[in-house]
mmCIF file of C-alpha atoms in Angstrom:
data_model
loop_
_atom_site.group_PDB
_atom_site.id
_atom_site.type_symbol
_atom_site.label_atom_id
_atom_site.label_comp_id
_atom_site.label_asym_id
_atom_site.label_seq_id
_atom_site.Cartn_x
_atom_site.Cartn_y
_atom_site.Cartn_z
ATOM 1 C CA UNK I 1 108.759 107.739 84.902
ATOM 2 C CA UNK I 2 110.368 106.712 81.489
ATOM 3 C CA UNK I 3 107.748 106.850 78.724
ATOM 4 C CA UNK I 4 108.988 103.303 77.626
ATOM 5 C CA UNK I 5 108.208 102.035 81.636
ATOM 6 C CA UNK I 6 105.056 103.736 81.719
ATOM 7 C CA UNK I 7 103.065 102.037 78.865
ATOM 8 C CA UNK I 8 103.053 98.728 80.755
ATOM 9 C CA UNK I 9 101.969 100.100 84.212
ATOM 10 C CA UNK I 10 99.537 102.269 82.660
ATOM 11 C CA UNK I 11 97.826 98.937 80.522
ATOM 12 C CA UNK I 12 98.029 97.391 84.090
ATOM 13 C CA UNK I 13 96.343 100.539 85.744
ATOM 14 C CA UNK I 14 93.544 100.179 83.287
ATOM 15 C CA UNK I 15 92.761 96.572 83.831
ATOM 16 C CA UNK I 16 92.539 97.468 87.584
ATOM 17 C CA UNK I 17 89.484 99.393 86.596
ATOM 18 C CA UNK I 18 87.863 95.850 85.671
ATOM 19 C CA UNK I 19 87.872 94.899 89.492
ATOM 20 C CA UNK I 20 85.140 95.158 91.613
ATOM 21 C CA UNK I 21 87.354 97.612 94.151
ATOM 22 C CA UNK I 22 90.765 98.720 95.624
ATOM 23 C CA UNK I 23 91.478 98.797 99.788
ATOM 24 C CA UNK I 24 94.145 101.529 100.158
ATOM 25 C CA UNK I 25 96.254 100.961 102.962
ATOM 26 C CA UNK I 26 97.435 104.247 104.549
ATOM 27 C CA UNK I 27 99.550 105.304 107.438
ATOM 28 C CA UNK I 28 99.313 108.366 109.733
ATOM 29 C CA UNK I 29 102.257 108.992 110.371
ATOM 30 C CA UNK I 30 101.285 111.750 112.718
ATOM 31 C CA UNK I 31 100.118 108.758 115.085
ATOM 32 C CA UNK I 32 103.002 106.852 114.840
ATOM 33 C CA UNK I 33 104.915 110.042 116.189
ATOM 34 C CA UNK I 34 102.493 110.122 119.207
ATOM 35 C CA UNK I 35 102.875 106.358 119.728
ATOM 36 C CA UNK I 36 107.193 107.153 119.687
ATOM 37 C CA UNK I 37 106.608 110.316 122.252
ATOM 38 C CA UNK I 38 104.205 108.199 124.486
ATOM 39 C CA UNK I 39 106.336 104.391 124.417
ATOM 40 C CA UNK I 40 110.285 106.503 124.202
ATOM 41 C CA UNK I 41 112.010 103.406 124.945
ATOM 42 C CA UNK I 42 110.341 101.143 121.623
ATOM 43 C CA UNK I 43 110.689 104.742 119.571
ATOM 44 C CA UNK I 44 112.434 103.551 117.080
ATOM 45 C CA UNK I 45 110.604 100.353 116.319
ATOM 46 C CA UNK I 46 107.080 101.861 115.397
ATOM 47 C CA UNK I 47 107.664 102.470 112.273
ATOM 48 C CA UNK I 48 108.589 99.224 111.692
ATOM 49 C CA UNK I 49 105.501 97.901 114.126
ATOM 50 C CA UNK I 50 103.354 99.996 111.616
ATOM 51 C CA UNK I 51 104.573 98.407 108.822
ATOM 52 C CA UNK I 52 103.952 95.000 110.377
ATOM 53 C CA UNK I 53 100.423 95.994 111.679
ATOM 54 C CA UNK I 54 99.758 97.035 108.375
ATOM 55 C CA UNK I 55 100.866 94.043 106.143
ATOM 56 C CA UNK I 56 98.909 92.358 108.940
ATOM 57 C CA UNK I 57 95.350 94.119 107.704
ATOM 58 C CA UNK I 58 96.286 93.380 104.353
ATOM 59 C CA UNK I 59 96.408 89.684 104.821
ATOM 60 C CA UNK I 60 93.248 89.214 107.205
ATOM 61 C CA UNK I 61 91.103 91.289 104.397
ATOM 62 C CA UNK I 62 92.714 89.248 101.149
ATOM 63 C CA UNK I 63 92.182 86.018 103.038
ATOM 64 C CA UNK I 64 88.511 87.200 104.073
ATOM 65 C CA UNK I 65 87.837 88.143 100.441
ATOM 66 C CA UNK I 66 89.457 84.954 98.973
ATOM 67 C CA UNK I 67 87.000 82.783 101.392
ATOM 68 C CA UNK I 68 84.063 85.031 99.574
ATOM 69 C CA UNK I 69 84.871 83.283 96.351
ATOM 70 C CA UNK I 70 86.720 86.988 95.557
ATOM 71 C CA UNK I 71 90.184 87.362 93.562
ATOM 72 C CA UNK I 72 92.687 89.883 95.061
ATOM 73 C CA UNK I 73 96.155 91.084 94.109
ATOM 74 C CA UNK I 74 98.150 93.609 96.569
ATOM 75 C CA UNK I 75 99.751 96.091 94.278
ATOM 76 C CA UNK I 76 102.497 98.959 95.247
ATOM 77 C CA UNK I 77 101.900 101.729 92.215
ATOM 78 C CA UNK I 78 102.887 104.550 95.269
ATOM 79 C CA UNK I 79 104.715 106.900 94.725
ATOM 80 C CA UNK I 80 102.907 106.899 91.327
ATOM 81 C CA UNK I 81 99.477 107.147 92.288
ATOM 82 C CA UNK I 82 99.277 109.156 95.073
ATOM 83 C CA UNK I 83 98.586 112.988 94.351
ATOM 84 C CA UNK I 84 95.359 111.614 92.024
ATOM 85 C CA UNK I 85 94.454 109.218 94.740
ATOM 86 C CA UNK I 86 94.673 111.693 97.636
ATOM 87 C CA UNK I 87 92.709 114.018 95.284
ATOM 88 C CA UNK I 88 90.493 112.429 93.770
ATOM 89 C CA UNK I 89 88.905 110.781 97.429
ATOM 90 C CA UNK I 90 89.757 113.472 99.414
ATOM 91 C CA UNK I 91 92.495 111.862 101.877
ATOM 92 C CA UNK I 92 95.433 113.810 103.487
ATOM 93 C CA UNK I 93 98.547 114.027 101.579
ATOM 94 C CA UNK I 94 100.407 113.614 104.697
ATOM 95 C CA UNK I 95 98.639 109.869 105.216
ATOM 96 C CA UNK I 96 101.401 107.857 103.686
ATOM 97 C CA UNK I 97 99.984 105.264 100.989
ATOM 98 C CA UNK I 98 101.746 101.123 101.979
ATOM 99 C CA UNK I 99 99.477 99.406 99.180
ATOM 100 C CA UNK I 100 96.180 98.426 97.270
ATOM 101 C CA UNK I 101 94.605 95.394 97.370
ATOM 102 C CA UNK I 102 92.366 94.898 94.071
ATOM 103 C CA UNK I 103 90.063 92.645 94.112
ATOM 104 C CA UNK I 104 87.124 91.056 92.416
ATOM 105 C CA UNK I 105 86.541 88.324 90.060
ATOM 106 C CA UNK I 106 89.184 85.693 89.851
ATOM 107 C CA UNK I 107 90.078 85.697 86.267
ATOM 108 C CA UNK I 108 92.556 82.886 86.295
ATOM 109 C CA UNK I 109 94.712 81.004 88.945
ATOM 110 C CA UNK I 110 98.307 83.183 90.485
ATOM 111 C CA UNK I 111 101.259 82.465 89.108
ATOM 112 C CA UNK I 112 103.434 79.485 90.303
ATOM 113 C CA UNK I 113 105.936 80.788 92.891
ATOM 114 C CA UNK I 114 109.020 79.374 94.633
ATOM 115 C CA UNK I 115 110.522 79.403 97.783
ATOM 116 C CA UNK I 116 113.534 78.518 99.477
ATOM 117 C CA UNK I 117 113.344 75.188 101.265
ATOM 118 C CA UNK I 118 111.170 75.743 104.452
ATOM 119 C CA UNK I 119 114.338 74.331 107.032
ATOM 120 C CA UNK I 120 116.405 77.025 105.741
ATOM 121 C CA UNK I 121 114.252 80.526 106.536
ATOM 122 C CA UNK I 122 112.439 78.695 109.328
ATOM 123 C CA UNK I 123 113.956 77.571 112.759
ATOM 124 C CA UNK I 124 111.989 76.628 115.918
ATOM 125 C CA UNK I 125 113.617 76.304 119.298
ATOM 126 C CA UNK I 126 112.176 74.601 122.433
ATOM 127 C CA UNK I 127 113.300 74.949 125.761
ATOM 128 C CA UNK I 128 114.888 72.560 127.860
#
């Protein structure tokens, strides 16, 4: 990484070391193989399933930690982090790191964001 790119990710890195924790999310993608081999006709939409299932966990746990009174933030510092992260807790390089959901004390409200109108990324059909 640029040296002028890294001082900013590395002053964000730090403040991550105020929180209480970090979830990693990982993948196996050694069982996402044997899900493709056993289900050959959905093959090709595990990973994607994975993905889902995974964003899914992320969710449920910030939502469970946010009714706790707990801040959270999901971050995605991978491919950055992961040789010290594998190291340093003893996981399997070949575990494939999604994201990290910090969390602790809320230190101040999330930024404002916007959306496109709900009518235009949302459409519900009924049956006749």
């Amino acid at each position: 990484m640029p040296a002028d790119l890294w001082a900013p990710t590395e002053q964000k890195l730090t403040g991550f070391q105020n929180s209480y924790g970090t979830v990693l999310f990982y993948e196996d993608p050694e069982v996402v193989k044997g899900l493709q081999k056993q289900w050959a006709l959905f093959a090709d939409k595990f990973p994607q399933w994975s993905e889902h299932t995974n964003a899914m966990h992320a969710h449920v746990l910030w939502t469970a930690l946010e009714q706790d009174g707990l801040g959270a933030s999901l971050q995605h510092y991978n491919p950055l982090i992961d040789q010290g992260i594998c190291k340093t807790w003893g996981i399997s390089p070949e575990w494939e790191l999604k994201a990290q959901l910090v969390f602790g004390k809320p230190t101040g409200q999330p930024d404002e964001k916007t959306f496109q109108p709900l009518e235009d990324r949302l459409k519900i059909f009924r049956g006749q």
